[in-house]
Coordinates of C-alpha atoms in Angstrom, one line a residue:
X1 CA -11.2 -10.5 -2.1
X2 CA -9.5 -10.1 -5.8
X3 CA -7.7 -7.3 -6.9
X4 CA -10.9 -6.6 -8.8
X5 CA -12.9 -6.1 -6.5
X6 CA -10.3 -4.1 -4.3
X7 CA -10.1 0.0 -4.1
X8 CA -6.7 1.0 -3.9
X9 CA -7.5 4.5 -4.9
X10 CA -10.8 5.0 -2.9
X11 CA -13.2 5.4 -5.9
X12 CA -16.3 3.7 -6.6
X13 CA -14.9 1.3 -9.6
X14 CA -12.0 -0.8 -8.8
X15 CA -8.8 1.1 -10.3
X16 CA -10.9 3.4 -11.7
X17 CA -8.3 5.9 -12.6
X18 CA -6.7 3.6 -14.8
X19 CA -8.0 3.8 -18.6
X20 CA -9.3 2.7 -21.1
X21 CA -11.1 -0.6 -19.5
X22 CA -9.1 -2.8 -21.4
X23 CA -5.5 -1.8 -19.9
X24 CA -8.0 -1.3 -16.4
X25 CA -8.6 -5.1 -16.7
X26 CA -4.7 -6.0 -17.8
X27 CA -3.7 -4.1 -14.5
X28 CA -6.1 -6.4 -12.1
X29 CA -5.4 -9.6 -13.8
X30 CA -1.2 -8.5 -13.8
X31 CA -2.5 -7.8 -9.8
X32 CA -3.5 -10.8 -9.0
X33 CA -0.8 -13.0 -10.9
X34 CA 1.7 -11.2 -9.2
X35 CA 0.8 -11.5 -5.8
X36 CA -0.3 -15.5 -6.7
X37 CA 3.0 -16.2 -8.5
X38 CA 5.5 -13.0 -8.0
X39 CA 6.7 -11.0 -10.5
X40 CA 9.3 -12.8 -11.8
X41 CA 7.2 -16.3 -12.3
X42 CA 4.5 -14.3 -13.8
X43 CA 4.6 -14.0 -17.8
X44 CA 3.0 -11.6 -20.5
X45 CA 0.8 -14.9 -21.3
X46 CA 0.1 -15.1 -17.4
X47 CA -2.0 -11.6 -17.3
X48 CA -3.3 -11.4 -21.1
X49 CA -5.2 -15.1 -20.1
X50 CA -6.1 -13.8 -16.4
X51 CA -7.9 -10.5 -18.4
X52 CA -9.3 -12.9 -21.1
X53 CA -7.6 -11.5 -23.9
X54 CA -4.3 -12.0 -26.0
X55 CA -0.9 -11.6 -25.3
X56 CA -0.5 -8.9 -28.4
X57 CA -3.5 -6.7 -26.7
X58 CA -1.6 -6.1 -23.9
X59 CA 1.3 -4.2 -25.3
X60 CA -1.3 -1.9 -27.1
X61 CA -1.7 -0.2 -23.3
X62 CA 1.7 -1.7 -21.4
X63 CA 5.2 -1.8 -23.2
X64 CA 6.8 -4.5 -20.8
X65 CA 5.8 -6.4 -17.7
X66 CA 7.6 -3.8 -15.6
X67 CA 5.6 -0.9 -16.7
X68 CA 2.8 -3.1 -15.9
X69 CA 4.0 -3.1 -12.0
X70 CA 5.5 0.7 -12.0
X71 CA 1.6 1.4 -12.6
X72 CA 0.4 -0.6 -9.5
X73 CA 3.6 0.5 -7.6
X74 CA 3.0 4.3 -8.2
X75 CA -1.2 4.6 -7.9
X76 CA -0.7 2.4 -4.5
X77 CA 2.0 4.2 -3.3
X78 CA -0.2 7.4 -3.8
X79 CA -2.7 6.3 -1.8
X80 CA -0.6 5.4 0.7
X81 CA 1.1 8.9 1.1
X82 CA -2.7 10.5 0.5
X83 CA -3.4 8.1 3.7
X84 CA -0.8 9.4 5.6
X85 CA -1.1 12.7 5.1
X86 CA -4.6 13.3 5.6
X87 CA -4.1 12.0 8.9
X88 CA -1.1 13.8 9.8
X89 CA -2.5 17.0 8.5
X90 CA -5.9 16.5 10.6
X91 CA -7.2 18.2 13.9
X92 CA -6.5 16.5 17.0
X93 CA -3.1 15.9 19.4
X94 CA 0.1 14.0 17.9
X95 CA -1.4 10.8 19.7
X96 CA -4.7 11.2 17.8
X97 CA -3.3 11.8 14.4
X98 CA -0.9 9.4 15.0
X99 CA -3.6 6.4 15.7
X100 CA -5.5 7.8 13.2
X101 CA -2.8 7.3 10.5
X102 CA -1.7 3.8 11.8
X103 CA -5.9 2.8 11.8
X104 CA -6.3 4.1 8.0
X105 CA -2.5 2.6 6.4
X106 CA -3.4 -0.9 8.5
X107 CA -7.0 -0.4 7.0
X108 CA -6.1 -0.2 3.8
X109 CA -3.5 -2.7 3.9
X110 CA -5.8 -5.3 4.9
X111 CA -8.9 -4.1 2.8
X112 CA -6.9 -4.1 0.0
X113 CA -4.4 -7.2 0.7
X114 CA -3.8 -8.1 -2.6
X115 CA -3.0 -5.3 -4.1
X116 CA -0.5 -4.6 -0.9
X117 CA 1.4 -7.1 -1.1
X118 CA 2.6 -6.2 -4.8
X119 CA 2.9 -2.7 -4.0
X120 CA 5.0 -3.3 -1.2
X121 CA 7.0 -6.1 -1.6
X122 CA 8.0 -5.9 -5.3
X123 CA 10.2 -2.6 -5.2
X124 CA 13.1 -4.7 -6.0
X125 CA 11.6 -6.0 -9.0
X126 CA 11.7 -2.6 -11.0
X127 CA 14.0 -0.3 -12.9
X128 CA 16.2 1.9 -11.8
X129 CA 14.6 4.9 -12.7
X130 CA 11.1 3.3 -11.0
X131 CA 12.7 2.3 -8.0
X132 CA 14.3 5.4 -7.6
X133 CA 10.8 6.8 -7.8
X134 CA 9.1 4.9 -5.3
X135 CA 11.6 5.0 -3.0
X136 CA 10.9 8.7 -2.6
X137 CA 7.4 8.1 -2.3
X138 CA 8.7 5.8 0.5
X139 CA 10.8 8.5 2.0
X140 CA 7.7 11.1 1.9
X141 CA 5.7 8.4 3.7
X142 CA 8.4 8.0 6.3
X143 CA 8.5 11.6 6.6
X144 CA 5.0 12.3 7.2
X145 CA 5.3 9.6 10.4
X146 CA 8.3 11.0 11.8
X147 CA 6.9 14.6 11.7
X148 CA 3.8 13.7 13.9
X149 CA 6.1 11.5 16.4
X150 CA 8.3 14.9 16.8
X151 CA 5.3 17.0 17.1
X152 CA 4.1 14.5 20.0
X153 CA 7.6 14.3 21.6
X154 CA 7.9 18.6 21.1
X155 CA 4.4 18.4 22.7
X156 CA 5.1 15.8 25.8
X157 CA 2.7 13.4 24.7
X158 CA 5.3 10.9 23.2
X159 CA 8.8 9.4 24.9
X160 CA 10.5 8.1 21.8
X161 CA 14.8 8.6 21.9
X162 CA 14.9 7.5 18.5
X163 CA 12.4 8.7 16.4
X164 CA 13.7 7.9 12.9
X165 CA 14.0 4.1 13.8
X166 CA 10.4 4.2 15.7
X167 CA 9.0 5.2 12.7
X168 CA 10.8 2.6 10.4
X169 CA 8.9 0.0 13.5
X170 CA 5.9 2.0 12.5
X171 CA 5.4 1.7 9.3
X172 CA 6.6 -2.0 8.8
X173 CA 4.5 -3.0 11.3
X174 CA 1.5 -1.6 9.3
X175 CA 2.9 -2.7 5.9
X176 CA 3.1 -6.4 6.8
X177 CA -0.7 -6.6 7.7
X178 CA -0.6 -7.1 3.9
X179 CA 1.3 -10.5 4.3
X180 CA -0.6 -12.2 6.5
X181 CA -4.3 -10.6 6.7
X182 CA -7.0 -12.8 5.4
X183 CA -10.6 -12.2 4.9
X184 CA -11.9 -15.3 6.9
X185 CA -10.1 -14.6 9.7
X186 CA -11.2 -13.6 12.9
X187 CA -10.5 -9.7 13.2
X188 CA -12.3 -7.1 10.8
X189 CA -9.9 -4.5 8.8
X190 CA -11.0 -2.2 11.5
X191 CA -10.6 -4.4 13.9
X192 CA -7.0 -4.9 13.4
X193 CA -6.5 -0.9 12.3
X194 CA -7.3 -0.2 15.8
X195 CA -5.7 -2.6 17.8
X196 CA -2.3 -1.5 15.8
X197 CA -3.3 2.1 16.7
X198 CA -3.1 1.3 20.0
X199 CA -0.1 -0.7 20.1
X200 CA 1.7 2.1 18.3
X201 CA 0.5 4.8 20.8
X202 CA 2.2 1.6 23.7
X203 CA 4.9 1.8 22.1
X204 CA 5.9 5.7 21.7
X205 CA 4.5 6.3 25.4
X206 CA 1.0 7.6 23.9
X207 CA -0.8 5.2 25.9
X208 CA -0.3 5.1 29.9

């Protein structure tokens, strides 16, 4: 699956909230080079070619590279927290919104594998100012998963003596689904969203 035909932000066209069409098609071809190359191998020349279309039409909608990737990084990052949330904020015991949250975030990560992989894995590659950004979208996500492990430990559903790293374990083990998933392989996205669920209810005591 390309970044063009991903979904990051759950709408019907790919990266639909990104406009006009033309910097739309700039960010999925800067998408796609990234994760094929990295950031720092990838050139200007790289994504104007990839979106058919030349290097000078591309800083009509992006000043530099980096902005290029702060876009990607922020609208994935949304989703991510948007993910999150939802679940945490759902019906249901701390174990259920807890495997419902670990299903959707390794969901998405493998739906959208492409796109994951930049998002996640090229933080360092940004300004200060960016970085400092998405690490507090970061920090919101971490949040959100340490809440519903306290409300499950408050409850007696979960046994976890250290909740802030068990969520760090959490999330990375989610995150990294965007490393290795691959579309021929033998497990679905849902597939692998709920066998992480249930790993991640083993591990906090959520499953006996």
């Amino acid at each position: 699956m390309s970044a063009a035909e991903e979904t990051p932000g759950g709408e019907e066209m790919p990266w639909g909230e990104v406009t006009p069409e033309a910097a739309r098609r700039l960010l999925v071809a800067a998408v796609e080079a990234f994760a094929e190359r990295g950031y720092h191998a990838t050139t200007t020349r790289d994504i104007a070619g990839r979106a058919g279309m030349s290097p000078a039409a591309l800083y009509i909608h992006y000043k530099t590279k980096e902005e290029l990737l702060h876009r990607i990084s922020r609208i994935g990052h949304d989703k991510a927290l948007e993910i999150l949330r939802e679940a945490a904020d759902g019906d249901g015991t701390a174990a259920e919104r807890l495997a419902d949250a670990v299903r959707s975030f390794v969901r998405w990560h493998a739906e959208r594998h492409t796109t994951a992989r930049v998002v996640q894995y090229e933080l360092d590659a940004l300004g200060a100012e960016h970085r400092d950004e998405i690490v507090a979208l970061r920090r919101e996500s971490d949040a959100t998963v340490r809440r519903i492990i306290n409300e499950g430990v408050a409850a007696g559903e979960f046994d976890v003596p250290d909740v802030a790293g068990t969520a760090v374990a959490v999330l990375s083990l989610c995150i990294d689904v965007s490393r290795w998933f691959n579309v021929q392989g033998r497990r679905t996205p849902d597939e692998v969203g709920a066998l992480y669920a249930d790993l991640v209810l083993r591990m906090v005591g959520g499953q006996k």
